[in-house]
Coordinates of C-alpha atoms (C1' of nucleotides) in Angstrom, one line a residue:
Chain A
X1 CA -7.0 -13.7 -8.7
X2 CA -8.3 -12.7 -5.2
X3 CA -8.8 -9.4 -6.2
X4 CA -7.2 -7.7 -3.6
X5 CA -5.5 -4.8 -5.2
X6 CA -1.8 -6.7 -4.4
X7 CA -3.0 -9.2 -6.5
X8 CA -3.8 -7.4 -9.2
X9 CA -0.9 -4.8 -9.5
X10 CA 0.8 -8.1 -9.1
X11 CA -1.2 -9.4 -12.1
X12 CA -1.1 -6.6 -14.4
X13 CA 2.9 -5.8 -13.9
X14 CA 3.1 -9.6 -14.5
X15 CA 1.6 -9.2 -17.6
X16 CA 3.4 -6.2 -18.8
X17 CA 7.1 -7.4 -17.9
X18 CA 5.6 -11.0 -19.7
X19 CA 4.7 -9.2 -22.6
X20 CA 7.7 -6.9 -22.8
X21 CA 5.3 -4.0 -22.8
X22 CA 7.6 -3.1 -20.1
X23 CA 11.3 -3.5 -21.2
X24 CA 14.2 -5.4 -19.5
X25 CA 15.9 -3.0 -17.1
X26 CA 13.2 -0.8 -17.0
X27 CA 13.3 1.4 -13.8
X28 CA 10.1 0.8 -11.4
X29 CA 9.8 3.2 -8.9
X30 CA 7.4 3.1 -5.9
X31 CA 6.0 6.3 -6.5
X32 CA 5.6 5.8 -9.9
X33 CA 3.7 2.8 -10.0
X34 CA 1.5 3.8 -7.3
X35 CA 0.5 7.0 -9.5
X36 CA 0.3 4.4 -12.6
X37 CA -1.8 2.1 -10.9
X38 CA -4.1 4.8 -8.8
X39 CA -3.3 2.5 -5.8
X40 CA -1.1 3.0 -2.8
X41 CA 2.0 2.1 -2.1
X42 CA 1.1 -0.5 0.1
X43 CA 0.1 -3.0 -2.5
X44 CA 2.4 -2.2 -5.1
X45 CA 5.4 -2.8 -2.6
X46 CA 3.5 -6.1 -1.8
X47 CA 3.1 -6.5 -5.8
X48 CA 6.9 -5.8 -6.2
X49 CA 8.0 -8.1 -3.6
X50 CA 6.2 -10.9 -4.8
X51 CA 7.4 -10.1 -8.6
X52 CA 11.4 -10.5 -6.8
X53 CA 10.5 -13.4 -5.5
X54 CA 10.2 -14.6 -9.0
X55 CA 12.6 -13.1 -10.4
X56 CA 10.7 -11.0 -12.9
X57 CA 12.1 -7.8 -11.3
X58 CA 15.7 -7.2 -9.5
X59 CA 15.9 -4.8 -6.4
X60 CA 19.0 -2.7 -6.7
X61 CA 20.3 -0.4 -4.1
X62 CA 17.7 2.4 -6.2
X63 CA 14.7 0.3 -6.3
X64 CA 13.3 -1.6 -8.5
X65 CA 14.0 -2.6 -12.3
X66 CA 12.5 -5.2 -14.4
X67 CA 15.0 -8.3 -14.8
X68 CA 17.1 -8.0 -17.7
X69 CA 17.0 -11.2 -20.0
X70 CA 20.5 -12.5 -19.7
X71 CA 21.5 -14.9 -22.2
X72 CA 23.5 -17.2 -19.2
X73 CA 20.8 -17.1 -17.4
X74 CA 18.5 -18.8 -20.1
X75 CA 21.2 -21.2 -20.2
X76 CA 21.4 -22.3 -16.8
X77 CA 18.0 -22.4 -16.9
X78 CA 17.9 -25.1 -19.8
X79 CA 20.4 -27.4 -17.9
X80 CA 17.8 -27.0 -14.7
X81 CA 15.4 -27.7 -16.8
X82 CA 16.7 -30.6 -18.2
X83 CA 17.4 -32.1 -15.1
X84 CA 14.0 -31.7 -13.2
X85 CA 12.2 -32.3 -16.4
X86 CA 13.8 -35.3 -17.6
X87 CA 13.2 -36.9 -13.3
X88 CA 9.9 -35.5 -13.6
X89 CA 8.7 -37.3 -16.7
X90 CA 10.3 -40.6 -15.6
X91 CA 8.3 -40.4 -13.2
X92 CA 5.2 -39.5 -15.6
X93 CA 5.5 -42.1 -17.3
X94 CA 6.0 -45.0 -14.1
X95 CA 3.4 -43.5 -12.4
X96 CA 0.1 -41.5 -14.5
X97 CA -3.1 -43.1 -15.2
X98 CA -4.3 -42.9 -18.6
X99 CA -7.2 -40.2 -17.5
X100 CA -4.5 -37.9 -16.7
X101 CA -2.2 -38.6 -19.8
X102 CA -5.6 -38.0 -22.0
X103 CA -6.3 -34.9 -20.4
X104 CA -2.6 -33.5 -21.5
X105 CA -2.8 -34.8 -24.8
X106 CA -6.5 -32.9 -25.0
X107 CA -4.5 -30.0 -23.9
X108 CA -1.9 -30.4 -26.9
X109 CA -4.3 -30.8 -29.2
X110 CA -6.1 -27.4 -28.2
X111 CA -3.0 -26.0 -28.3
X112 CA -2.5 -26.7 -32.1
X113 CA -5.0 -24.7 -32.9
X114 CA -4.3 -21.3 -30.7
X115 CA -4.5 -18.3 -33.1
X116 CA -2.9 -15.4 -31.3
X117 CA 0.9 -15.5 -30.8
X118 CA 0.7 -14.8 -26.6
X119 CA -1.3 -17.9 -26.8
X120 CA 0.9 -20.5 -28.4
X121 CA 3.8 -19.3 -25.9
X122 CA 1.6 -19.7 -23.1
X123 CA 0.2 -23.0 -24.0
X124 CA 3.8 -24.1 -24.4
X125 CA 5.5 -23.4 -21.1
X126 CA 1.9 -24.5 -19.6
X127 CA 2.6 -27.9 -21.6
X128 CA 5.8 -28.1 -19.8
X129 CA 4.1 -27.8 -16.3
X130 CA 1.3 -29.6 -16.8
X131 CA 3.8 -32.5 -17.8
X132 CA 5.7 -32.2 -15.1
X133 CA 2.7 -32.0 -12.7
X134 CA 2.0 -35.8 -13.7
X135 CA 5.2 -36.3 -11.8
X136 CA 3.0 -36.4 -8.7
X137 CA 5.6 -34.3 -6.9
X138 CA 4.7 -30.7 -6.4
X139 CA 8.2 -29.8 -5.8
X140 CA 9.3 -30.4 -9.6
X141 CA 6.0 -28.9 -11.0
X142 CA 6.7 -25.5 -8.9
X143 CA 10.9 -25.8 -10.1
X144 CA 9.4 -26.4 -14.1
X145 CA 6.8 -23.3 -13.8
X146 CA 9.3 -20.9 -12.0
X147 CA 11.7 -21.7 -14.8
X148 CA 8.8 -21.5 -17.6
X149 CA 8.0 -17.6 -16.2
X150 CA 11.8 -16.8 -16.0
X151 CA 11.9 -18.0 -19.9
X152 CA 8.6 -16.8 -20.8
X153 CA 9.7 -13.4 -22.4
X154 CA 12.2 -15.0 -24.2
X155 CA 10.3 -17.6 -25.7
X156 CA 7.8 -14.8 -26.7
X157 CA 10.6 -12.4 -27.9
X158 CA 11.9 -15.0 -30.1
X159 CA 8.4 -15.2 -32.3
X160 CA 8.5 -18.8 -33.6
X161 CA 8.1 -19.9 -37.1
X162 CA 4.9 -21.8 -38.2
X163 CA 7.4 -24.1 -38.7
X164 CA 9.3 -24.4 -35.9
X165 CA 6.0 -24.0 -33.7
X166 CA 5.0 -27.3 -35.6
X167 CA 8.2 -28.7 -34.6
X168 CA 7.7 -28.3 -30.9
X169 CA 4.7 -29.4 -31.0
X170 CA 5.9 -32.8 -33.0
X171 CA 7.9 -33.5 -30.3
X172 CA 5.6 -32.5 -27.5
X173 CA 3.4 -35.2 -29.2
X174 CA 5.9 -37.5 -29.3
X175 CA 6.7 -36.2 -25.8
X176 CA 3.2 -37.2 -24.3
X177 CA 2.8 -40.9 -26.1
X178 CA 6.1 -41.9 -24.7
X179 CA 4.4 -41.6 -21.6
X180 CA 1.4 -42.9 -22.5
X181 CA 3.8 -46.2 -23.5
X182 CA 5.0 -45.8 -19.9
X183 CA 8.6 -45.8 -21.8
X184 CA 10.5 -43.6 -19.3
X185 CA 14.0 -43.8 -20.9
X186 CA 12.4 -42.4 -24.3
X187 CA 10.1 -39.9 -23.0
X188 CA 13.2 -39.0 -20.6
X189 CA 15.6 -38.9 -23.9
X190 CA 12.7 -36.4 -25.7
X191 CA 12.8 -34.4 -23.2
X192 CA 16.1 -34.0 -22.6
X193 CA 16.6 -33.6 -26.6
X194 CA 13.9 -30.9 -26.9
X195 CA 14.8 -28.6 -23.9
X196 CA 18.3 -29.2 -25.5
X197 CA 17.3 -28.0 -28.9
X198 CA 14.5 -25.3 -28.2
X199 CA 17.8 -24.0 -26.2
X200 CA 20.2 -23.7 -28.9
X201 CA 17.7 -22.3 -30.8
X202 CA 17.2 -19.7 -28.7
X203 CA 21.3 -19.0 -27.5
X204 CA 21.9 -19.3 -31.8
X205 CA 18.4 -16.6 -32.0
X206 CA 19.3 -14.3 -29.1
X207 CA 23.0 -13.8 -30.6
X208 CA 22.4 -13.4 -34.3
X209 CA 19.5 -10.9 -32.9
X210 CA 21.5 -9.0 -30.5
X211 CA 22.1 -5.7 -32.3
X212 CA 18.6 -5.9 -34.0
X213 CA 17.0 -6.3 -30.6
X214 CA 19.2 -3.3 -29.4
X215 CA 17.7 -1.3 -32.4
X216 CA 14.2 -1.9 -31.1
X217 CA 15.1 0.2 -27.6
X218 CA 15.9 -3.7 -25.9
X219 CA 18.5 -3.9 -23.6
X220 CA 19.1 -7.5 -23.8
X221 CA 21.6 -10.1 -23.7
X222 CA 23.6 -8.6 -21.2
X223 CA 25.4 -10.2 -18.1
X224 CA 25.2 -8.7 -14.8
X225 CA 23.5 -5.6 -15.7
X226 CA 24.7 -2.3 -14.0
X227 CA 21.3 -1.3 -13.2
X228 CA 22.7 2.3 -12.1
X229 CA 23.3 3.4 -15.4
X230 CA 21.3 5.1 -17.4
Chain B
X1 CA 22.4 -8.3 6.9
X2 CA 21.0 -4.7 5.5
X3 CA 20.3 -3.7 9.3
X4 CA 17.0 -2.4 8.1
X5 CA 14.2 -3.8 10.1
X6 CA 12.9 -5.8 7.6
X7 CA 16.0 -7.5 7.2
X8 CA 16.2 -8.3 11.0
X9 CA 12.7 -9.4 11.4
X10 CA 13.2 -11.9 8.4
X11 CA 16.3 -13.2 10.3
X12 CA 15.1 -13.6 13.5
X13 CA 11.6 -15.0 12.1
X14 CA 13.6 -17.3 10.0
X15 CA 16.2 -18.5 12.7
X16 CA 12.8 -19.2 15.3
X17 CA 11.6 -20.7 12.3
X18 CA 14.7 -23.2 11.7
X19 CA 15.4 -24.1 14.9
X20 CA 12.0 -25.0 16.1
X21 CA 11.7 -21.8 18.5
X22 CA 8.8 -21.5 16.8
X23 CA 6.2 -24.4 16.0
X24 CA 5.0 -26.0 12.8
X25 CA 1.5 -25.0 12.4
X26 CA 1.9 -22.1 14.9
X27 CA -0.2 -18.9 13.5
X28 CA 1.6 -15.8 13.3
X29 CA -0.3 -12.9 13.3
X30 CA 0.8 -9.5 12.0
X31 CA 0.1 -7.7 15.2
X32 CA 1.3 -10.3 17.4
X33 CA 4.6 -10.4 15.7
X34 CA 4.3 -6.8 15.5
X35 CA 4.5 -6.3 19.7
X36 CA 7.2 -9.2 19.6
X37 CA 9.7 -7.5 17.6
X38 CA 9.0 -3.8 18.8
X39 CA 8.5 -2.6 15.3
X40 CA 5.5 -1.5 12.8
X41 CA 3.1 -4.1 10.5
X42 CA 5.1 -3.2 7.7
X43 CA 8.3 -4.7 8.2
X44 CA 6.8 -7.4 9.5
X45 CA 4.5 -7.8 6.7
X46 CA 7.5 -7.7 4.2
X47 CA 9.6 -10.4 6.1
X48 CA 6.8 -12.5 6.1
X49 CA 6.2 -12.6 2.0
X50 CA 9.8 -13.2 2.1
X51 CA 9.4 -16.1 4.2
X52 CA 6.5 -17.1 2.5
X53 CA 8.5 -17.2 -0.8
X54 CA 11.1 -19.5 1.0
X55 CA 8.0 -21.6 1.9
X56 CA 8.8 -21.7 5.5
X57 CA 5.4 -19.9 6.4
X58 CA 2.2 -20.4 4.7
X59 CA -0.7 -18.5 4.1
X60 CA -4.3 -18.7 5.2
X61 CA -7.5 -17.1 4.5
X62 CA -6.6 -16.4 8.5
X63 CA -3.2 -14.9 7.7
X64 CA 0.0 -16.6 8.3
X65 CA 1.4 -19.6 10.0
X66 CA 4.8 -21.5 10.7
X67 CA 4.7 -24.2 7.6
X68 CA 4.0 -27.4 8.7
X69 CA 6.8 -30.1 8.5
X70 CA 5.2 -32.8 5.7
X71 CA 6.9 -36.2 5.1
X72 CA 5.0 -35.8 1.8
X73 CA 7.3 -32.9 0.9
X74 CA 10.1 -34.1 2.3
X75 CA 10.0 -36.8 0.2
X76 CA 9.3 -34.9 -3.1
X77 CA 12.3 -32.5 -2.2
X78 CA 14.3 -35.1 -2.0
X79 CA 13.8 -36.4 -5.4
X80 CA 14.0 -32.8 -6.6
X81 CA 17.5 -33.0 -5.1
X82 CA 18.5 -36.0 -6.5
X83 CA 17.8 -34.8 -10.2
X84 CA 19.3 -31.2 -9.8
X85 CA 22.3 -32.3 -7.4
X86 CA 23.4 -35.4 -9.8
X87 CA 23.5 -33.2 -13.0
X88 CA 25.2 -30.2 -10.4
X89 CA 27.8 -32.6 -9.3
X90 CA 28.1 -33.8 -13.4
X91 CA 28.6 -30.3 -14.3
X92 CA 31.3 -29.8 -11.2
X93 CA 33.1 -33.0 -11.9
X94 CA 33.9 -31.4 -15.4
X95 CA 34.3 -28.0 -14.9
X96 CA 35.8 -27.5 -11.4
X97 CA 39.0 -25.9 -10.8
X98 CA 41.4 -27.6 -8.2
X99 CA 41.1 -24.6 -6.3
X100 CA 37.4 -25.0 -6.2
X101 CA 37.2 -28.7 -5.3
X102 CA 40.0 -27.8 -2.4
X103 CA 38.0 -24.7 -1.2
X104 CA 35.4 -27.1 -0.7
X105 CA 37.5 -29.7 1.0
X106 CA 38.4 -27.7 3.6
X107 CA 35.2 -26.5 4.2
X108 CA 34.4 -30.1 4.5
X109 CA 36.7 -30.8 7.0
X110 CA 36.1 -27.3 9.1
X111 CA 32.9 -29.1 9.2
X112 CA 33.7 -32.4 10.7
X113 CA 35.2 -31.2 13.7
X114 CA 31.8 -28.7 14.7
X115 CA 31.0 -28.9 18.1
X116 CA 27.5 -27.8 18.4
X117 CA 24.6 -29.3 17.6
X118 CA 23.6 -26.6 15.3
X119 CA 26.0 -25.9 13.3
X120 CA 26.9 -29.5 12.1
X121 CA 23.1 -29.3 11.0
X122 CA 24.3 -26.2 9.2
X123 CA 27.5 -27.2 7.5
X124 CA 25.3 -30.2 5.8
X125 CA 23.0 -28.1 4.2
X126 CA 26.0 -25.4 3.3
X127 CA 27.5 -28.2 2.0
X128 CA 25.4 -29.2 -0.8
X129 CA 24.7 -25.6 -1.7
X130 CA 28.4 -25.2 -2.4
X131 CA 28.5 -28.6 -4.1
X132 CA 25.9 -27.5 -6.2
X133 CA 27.6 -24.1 -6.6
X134 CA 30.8 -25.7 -8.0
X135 CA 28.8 -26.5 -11.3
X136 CA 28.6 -23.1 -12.2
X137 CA 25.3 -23.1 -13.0
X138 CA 23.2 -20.6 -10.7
X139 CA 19.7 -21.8 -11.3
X140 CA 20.6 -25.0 -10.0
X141 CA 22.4 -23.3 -7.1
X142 CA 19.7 -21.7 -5.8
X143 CA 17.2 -24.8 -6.2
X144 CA 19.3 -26.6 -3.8
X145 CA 19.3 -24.0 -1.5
X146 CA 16.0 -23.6 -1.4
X147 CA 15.3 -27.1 -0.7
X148 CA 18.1 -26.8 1.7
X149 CA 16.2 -24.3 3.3
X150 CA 12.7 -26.3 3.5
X151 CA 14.4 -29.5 5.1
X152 CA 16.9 -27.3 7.2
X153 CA 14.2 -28.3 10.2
X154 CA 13.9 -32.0 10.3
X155 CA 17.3 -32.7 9.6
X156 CA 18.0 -30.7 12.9
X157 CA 14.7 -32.7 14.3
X158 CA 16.2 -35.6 13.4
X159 CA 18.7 -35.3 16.2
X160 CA 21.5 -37.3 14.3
X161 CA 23.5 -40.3 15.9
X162 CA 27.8 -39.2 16.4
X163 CA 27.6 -42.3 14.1
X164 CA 24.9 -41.4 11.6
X165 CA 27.0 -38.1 11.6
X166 CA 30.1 -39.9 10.5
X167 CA 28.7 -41.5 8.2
X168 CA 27.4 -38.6 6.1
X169 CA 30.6 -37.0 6.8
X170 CA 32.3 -39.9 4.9
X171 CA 30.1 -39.6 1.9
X172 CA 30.3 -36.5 1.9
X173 CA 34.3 -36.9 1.6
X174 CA 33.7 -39.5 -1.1
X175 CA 32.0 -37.4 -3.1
X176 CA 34.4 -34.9 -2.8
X177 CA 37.2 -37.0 -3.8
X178 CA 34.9 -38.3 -7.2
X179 CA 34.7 -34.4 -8.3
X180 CA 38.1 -33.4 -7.5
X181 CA 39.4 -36.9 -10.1
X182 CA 36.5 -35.6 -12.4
X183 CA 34.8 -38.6 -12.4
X184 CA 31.4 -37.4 -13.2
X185 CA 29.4 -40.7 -13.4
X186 CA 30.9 -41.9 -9.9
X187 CA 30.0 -38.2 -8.4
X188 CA 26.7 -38.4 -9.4
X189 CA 26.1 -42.2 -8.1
X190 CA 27.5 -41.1 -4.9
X191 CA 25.4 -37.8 -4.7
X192 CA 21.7 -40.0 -5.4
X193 CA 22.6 -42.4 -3.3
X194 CA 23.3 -40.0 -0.3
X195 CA 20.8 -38.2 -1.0
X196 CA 18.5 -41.3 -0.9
X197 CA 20.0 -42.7 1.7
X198 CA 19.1 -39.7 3.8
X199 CA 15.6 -39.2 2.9
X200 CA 15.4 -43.2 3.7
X201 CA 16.7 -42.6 7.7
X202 CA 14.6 -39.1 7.0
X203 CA 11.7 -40.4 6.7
X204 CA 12.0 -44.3 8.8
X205 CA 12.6 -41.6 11.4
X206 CA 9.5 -39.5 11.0
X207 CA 7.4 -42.3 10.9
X208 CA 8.9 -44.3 13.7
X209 CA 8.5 -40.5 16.1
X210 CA 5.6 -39.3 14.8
X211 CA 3.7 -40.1 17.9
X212 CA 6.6 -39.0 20.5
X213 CA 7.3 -35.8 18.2
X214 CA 3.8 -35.2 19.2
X215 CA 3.6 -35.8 22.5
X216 CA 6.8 -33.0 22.6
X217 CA 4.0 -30.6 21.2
X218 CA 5.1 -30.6 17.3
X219 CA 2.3 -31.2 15.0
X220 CA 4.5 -33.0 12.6
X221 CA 4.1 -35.8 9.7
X222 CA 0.9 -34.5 8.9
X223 CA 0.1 -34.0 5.2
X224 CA -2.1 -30.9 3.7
X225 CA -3.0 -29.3 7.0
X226 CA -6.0 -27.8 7.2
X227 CA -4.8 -24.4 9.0
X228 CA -8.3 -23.9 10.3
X229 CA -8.2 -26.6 13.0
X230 CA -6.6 -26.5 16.2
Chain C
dT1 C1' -31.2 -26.7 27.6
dG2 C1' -30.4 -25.8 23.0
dT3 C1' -30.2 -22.5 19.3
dA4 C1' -30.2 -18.5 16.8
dC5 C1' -29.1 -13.9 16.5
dC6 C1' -26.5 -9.7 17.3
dG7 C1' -22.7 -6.9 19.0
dT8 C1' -17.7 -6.9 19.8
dT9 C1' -13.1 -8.0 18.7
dT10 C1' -9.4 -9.4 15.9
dT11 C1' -7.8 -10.0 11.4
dG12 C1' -5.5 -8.7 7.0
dG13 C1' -5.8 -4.9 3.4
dT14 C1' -5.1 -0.2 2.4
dA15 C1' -3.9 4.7 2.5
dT16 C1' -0.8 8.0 3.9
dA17 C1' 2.4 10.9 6.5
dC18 C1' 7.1 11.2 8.0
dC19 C1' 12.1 10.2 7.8
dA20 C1' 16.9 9.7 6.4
dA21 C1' 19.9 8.8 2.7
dG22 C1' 21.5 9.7 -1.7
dA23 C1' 21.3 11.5 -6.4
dA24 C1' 20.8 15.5 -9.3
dG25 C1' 21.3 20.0 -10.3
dA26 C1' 22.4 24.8 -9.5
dA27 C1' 25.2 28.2 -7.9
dT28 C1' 29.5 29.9 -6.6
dA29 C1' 34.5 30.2 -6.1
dC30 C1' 38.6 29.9 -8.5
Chain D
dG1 C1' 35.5 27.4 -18.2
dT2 C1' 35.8 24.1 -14.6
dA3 C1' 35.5 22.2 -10.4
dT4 C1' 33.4 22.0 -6.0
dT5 C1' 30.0 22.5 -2.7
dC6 C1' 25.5 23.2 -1.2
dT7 C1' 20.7 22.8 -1.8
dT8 C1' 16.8 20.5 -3.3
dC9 C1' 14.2 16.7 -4.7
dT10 C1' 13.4 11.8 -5.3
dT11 C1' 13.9 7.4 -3.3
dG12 C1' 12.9 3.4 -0.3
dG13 C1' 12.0 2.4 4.8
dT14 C1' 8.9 3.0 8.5
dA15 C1' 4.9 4.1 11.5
dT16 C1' 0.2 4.4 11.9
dA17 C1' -4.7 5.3 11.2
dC18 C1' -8.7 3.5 9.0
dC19 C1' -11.7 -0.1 6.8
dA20 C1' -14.3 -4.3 5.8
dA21 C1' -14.8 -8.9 6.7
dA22 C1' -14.9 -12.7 9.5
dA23 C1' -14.5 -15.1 13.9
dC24 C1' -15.9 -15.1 18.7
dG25 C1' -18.9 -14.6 22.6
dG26 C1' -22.8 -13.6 25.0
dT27 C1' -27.6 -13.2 25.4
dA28 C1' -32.3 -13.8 24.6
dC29 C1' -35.8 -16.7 23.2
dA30 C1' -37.9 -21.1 22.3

DNA sequence: TGTACCGTTTTGGTATACCAAGAAGAATAC
DNA sequence: GTATTCTTCTTGGTATACCAAAACGGTACA
């Protein structure tokens, strides 16, 4: 946070769009924003521009909108995922010193014990970059977070069970002492089977949810939104 | 192309960028690009986050400069590539159309008989992207292309041989012809061992040059420059 | 001759005014 | 009552002026 004022537009919309505070296909206009944020429109453009780069918003020929969640997308993503993760952790668990395999293990076990719901999320797609930071190669870590932000309001909208929050974390566990083993073909097959299931969960969740979502005033689920309509 | 200014400066910037008009490492201030291109800071300003999002200019606490060409992340891209372009070529092997896997021959062979310089570099990179495009999977698409995008430079630094040219062209072909007989497994051997194979001569050839590449003026092969230095 | 200090210049960050294009709405003709 | 056209208003795109911070250069002093 350098806080210039880009950077913290950039912050702040980041957060609402995160948090769903601001919905999925929400309209964001330059104007608007500027009056919300008692900036110009200098930043916020800057703000907005960065937030496309992300792909947290979607410019349309009016503007600005927050990016719908699209259920394909989420899918695509898990098969990206489960490519670049699965390379990255090989890698993980050829090459990480035991330091660095302690420290994400430490950062599991803090995890555990997160009270608030935003927290758990977070800690979980941070999990997911920190473990593919002990890659070595910067390239994969940056592919792993852009795909953790694009899936970030999902994950959040889906609202885990205590159970199934204990479940990823199982495997997380048995995630990071695969690596610790330096067993690459395990840790690689753990991956590969939890991206695989915390996906299905999520396609079965996001279907069965649909209307229910709809209720709430949530546009979601839907392919190649119009964006012009209302 | 949207013809707006923004648009133009971005493509202009980005083709100097590519084709080594402009120099790794060389700043580019706002003002200065501002008087090159006959237009206002803003535009400029805006092309330059876009470029910065691409990762082909970097930021300073001096503003921006031409990103530096680093064997390092050459190197990690190229193992990106190998995980995302394997599965890509898995997922295209099983779910291409014939149509597809021709459209893409042909493109192929458009390719082989490019005279310029240029646009052989260009057909390489297009290639993959479309490779990668035939898996259906966007995500992944657009990972390629961005790593596309990063190496785009030193494979046209690189200079190749008529030879070294053939040679890709023929892997290319065989890879072509493992997709279009849906043989996944042999696709994706082909694809990471071209890919490998590449980043091999990629980076024998940056080491072997680095001190002629300097001599031409390019500040090349270094890793984590400091931006501050001459 | 070396060093420290101060003014100048250049930089990115920001605010804001202006413009053309397009959407929305009202008014009018039928 | 409906359709059409014209006006008005909102939108993003652009130009530009101003600001603070930091780099640069020159000068004065030791």
């Amino acid at each position: 946070m350098t806080s210039s004022q880009t950077s913290q537009i950039y912050e702040r919309l980041r957060a609402a769009i995160l948090s769903l505070d601001l919905l999925p296909g929400e309209r964001l206009t330059e104007r608007g924003l500027e009056i919300d944020f008692a900036a110009s429109r200098t930043p916020v453009r800057a703000a907005l521009m960065r937030l496309d780069a992300e792909g947290l918003v979607v410019r349309g020929p009016r503007g600005f909108a927050v990016a719908p969640i699209d259920a394909t997308e989420i899918g695509e993503l898990a098969e990206l995922r489960e490519a670049v993760e699965t390379a990255a952790v090989r890698s993980a668990a050829v090459r990480a010193s035991d330091s660095e395999v302690a420290a994400l293990s430490e950062l599991l076990e803090a995890a555990r014990h997160t009270a608030d719901e935003a927290g758990v999320v977070q800690a979980g797609g941070r999990f997911h970059v920190e473990l593919a930071a002990l890659s070595g190669n910067s390239m994969m870590t940056d592919s792993v977070r852009g795909a953790m932000t694009r899936l970030a309001r999902t994950r959040w909208l889906e609202g885990r069970t205590p159970e199934s929050r204990e479940q990823a974390w199982r495997e997380h566990r048995e995630i990071v002492d695969a690596v610790a083993t330096h067993d690459a073909d395990l840790a690689a097959t753990l991956v590969a089977a939890h991206i695989r299931g915390t996906n299905d969960r999520l396609q079965q969740f996001l279907a069965g949810q649909q209307l229910a979502l709809r209720s709430r005033g949530l546009t979601i689920v839907r392919n190649l939104p119009p964006l012009g309509s209302p």
